[in-house]
């Protein structure tokens, strides 16, 4: 990081939102072709820092130099014109337009008032050659898989000659093979002199890919150094400010030998002949690639999606479940995949969200007793370690981890016999993640049977008693603790070396 | 801060308007003028109540004016056939049935409510036309017509009967919405229908119930028309009433995105409109300016809602 060759230098950058100092006096510099990892817990200030560099936010104080001259971007468009592109956590493409239209969106080569299509084609071809991507220019973006959509964003950045590309959690929603392709792309871009700033929660990825690692905590940079000197433990220690064990799930299993719940031959458009059982107090994990059919299994059991055939049996009785309402009545509950879209009423209070499924229990005469609701919500909040200031505050005002805990509070309140939990720790910080794991273990200890879906393999292996790997809508393999991570991951890709299929 | 402004800004505007009018026009604060404002607003109170409910549930019902028109005609026909009491019940119930048709059709096919009720508003107007054979129907029994008229137009404690009906209806809907489980479920469905469904709420039933209540409200408006004029006509209520009733809750601070708000906000919206109209009349301002002022006010309310949405990221 010799300052004379620095591509980007930020000096004492500060940004405050209300009472929160999101970024405090951060100074950094990046050189050409460097891959920099930026890690930290949620709320550490990573995205805010990146957004200031990309013109999304304006800094309260401090300066940004790009190629030796001071810049002040008033919009992402200005930043892009100068050579800074940012791939946000949410893909920013026009879904109904084609790949080539998206790549040249806002910078379409013109011929008078018409787009210059032949120049677009030849420029696009040059970009493909540069990146070695394989992309059909005429494919409609909404039909592409996520990894390919990201490629479109990368091409767009390159078409503007971006020198610095900031990627905010680019691999969060990719499958393992897509992640591998993204990594190859990042390395290739760096080789061509593009500087990459990678914000990631996946520490293995950061260790594997980057040359320099920046650790942020509470808005400040606590550590900058060569990645080769870091380990997962040292990064986590920097992030949380104290050394913690990253693998910590050596809890006694609460699983019994009594079968509580079973499904047999579940089949619909995305599932093929899925059968398994869950014991009392057992946590059964569903692992696999994104799109393998795990969420579809959960939704089918919960009555949110229709089944063509198959049976669901709870405590010896075969159930008919045609809606989530039926499922809840019969003792099955699901915490859905997306807390904001499917789980919470964001405008509503913590207590209303927690009691959304059980309002009937709080009827007093013809109307609801708000006092009783709030009292129960406070109890539940304690049980799931929810951090809040007022029980009447809206779900919207809480962090992702605490929003997720509201849903666990609701599950405790409903008290099902079988609880399905789909990706409960996606995008939550490490402390909240631990609290969620603890809640899962506590629920299992109380005798609940839990079906746990997660894309984070360490978490699945750490929390579950048994794991099913789902591959292309089928049960590929079954594993029992203690697990061999490599064997499990191999099953993700349809490889079941020596493992008996159930 | 912005949230507070969005929530209570309109209360301030209303208060300011009230004070300005009270100072600048001596006749504004008279009991007579207040009664006048209320009298002109009874139908709009009912319409704004049901539309506030619909918007909170995340839907629109553009067909209220058409439903009310068809109900007015049906009420007259039913009174002529079955007598006053049963006739009124059938007439109002007819509105509820049209609301049920709206609900079953729109919820069942998952059509956008705005377009769906736009379509049914044509159909319901057409239905009204069929029911009165293309013209005007009148209550044939003179005594019944007089009784109806005195019930809605006659004054009790200085206020017309129709106002009592409107206020009682609004109060009932408001209390149910704020106190009961059904009411909480309406908010949940309007706030996030998917989450509500997965939490075990019968979202379809909740939405259909809102359409039915909307239809019943329109039926009451139809009944009031039949009573006031002793007749039912295809032009009983114009669609402008429906648009005004949609604008009222928005001006009153109900988010057009659904999931929040209260019935009183719809009523406050209507009162604000009435105050602007009445005040400008008393001050001798041209009607043209009234419409412009109204339009700007509605726009400001929607803009404030949008800004609030954006500010919270």
Coordinates of C-alpha atoms in Angstrom, one line a residue, chain A residues 217-399:
Chain A
X217 CA -16.0 -2.4 14.5
X218 CA -18.4 0.3 15.7
X219 CA -17.6 2.6 12.7
X220 CA -13.9 2.4 13.1
X221 CA -11.2 0.5 11.3
X222 CA -9.6 -1.7 13.9
X223 CA -7.2 -3.6 11.8
X224 CA -5.7 -3.3 8.3
X225 CA -3.1 -5.8 7.1
X226 CA -2.1 -8.5 4.7
X227 CA -4.7 -11.3 4.5
X228 CA -2.1 -14.0 4.8
X229 CA -1.4 -13.0 8.4
X230 CA -5.1 -13.6 9.3
X231 CA -7.1 -16.6 10.4
X232 CA -10.9 -16.9 11.0
X233 CA -10.3 -16.6 14.7
X234 CA -8.2 -13.5 14.4
X235 CA -10.7 -11.9 12.1
X236 CA -13.6 -12.7 14.4
X237 CA -11.6 -11.5 17.4
X238 CA -11.1 -8.2 15.6
X239 CA -14.8 -7.9 14.7
X240 CA -16.2 -8.6 18.2
X241 CA -13.3 -7.0 20.1
X242 CA -12.6 -10.1 22.1
X243 CA -11.5 -13.6 21.3
X244 CA -14.4 -15.9 20.9
X245 CA -14.6 -19.5 19.7
X246 CA -16.2 -19.6 16.3
X247 CA -17.3 -23.2 16.5
X248 CA -19.2 -23.6 19.7
X249 CA -22.0 -26.1 19.2
X250 CA -20.8 -28.8 21.5
X251 CA -24.2 -29.0 23.2
X252 CA -25.8 -32.1 24.4
X253 CA -28.4 -33.4 22.0
X254 CA -31.9 -33.4 23.2
X255 CA -33.1 -35.9 20.6
X256 CA -35.0 -38.9 21.8
X257 CA -35.7 -42.2 20.0
X258 CA -39.4 -41.4 19.7
X259 CA -40.5 -40.5 16.2
X260 CA -42.8 -37.5 16.4
X261 CA -43.2 -36.5 12.8
X262 CA -42.8 -38.0 9.4
X263 CA -43.4 -37.3 5.8
X264 CA -43.6 -39.9 3.2
X265 CA -43.3 -39.5 -0.6
X266 CA -43.8 -35.7 -0.8
X267 CA -44.1 -34.9 -4.5
X268 CA -45.0 -31.7 -6.4
X269 CA -43.5 -29.7 -9.2
X270 CA -40.2 -29.1 -7.4
X271 CA -40.1 -32.1 -5.1
X272 CA -39.6 -35.8 -5.8
X273 CA -40.6 -38.5 -3.3
X274 CA -39.3 -36.8 -0.2
X275 CA -39.5 -39.0 2.9
X276 CA -38.0 -38.5 6.4
X277 CA -38.9 -38.5 10.0
X278 CA -38.0 -36.2 13.0
X279 CA -37.8 -37.4 16.6
X280 CA -39.0 -35.7 19.7
X281 CA -36.4 -33.0 20.7
X282 CA -34.4 -33.5 17.5
X283 CA -33.0 -30.9 15.2
X284 CA -33.0 -32.2 11.7
X285 CA -31.1 -30.1 9.2
X286 CA -31.9 -29.7 5.6
X287 CA -28.8 -28.8 3.7
X288 CA -28.1 -28.3 0.0
X289 CA -27.6 -25.8 -2.7
X290 CA -29.9 -22.8 -3.2
X291 CA -32.7 -24.0 -5.4
X292 CA -32.3 -27.7 -4.3
X293 CA -35.8 -27.7 -3.0
X294 CA -35.3 -27.2 0.8
X295 CA -37.7 -24.3 1.1
X296 CA -40.1 -26.1 -1.1
X297 CA -40.2 -29.0 1.3
X298 CA -40.9 -26.6 4.2
X299 CA -43.6 -24.8 2.3
X300 CA -45.3 -28.0 1.2
X301 CA -45.4 -29.4 4.8
X302 CA -46.7 -26.1 6.1
X303 CA -49.5 -26.0 3.5
X304 CA -48.2 -22.9 1.8
X305 CA -47.6 -24.9 -1.5
X306 CA -49.7 -27.7 -2.8
X307 CA -48.7 -31.3 -2.9
X308 CA -49.4 -33.7 -5.7
X309 CA -48.9 -36.8 -3.5
X310 CA -47.3 -37.8 -0.2
X311 CA -48.4 -37.9 3.4
X312 CA -47.6 -36.0 6.5
X313 CA -47.9 -37.8 9.8
X314 CA -47.7 -36.2 13.3
X315 CA -47.7 -38.4 16.4
X316 CA -49.2 -41.3 14.5
X317 CA -52.0 -39.4 12.9
X318 CA -52.0 -38.6 9.2
X319 CA -52.7 -34.9 8.7
X320 CA -54.6 -33.0 6.0
X321 CA -52.9 -29.7 5.5
X322 CA -54.2 -27.4 2.8
X323 CA -53.2 -24.0 4.3
X324 CA -50.8 -22.6 6.9
X325 CA -53.8 -22.2 9.1
X326 CA -54.5 -25.9 9.0
X327 CA -50.8 -26.6 9.8
X328 CA -50.8 -24.3 12.8
X329 CA -54.0 -25.8 14.1
X330 CA -52.4 -29.3 14.0
X331 CA -49.2 -28.3 15.6
X332 CA -46.8 -27.3 12.8
X333 CA -45.3 -23.9 12.6
X334 CA -42.9 -22.3 10.1
X335 CA -40.5 -19.4 10.4
X336 CA -40.3 -18.4 6.7
X337 CA -37.2 -17.7 4.7
X338 CA -37.6 -14.0 4.3
X339 CA -38.4 -12.3 7.5
X340 CA -39.3 -9.0 5.9
X341 CA -41.4 -10.3 3.0
X342 CA -43.0 -13.3 4.6
X343 CA -42.5 -13.1 8.3
X344 CA -43.2 -9.7 9.7
X345 CA -45.8 -6.9 9.5
X346 CA -43.1 -4.3 9.6
X347 CA -45.3 -1.4 10.6
X348 CA -46.8 -3.3 13.5
X349 CA -45.5 -3.4 17.0
X350 CA -43.3 -6.2 18.5
X351 CA -46.2 -7.5 20.5
X352 CA -48.6 -7.6 17.6
X353 CA -46.0 -9.4 15.4
X354 CA -45.3 -11.9 18.1
X355 CA -49.0 -12.7 18.7
X356 CA -50.1 -12.5 15.0
X357 CA -51.0 -16.2 15.0
X358 CA -52.5 -16.3 18.5
X359 CA -54.6 -13.2 18.9
X360 CA -57.6 -15.3 20.0
X361 CA -55.9 -16.1 23.3
X362 CA -56.0 -12.4 24.3
X363 CA -59.6 -11.7 23.7
X364 CA -61.4 -10.0 26.6
X365 CA -65.1 -9.8 25.9
X366 CA -65.3 -8.9 22.2
X367 CA -62.1 -6.9 22.0
X368 CA -58.4 -7.5 22.5
X369 CA -56.5 -6.7 25.7
X370 CA -53.5 -4.7 24.7
X371 CA -52.1 -4.9 28.2
X372 CA -52.2 -8.7 28.2
X373 CA -50.6 -8.7 24.7
X374 CA -47.7 -6.5 25.8
X375 CA -47.2 -8.4 29.0
X376 CA -46.8 -11.7 27.1
X377 CA -44.6 -10.0 24.5
X378 CA -42.2 -8.9 27.2
X379 CA -42.0 -12.5 28.5
X380 CA -41.4 -13.9 25.0
X381 CA -38.8 -11.2 24.3
X382 CA -36.8 -12.4 27.3
X383 CA -37.0 -16.0 26.2
X384 CA -35.6 -15.3 22.8
X385 CA -33.1 -12.6 23.9
X386 CA -34.8 -9.8 21.9
X387 CA -33.1 -6.4 22.3
X388 CA -35.6 -3.6 22.2
X389 CA -36.4 -0.3 23.9
X390 CA -40.2 -0.3 23.9
X391 CA -42.5 -3.3 23.3
X392 CA -44.7 -1.0 21.3
X393 CA -42.0 -0.1 18.9
X394 CA -42.4 -1.3 15.3
X395 CA -40.6 -4.3 13.9
X396 CA -39.2 -1.9 11.3
X397 CA -37.1 -0.1 13.9
X398 CA -35.2 -3.2 14.9
X399 CA -32.0 -4.7 13.4

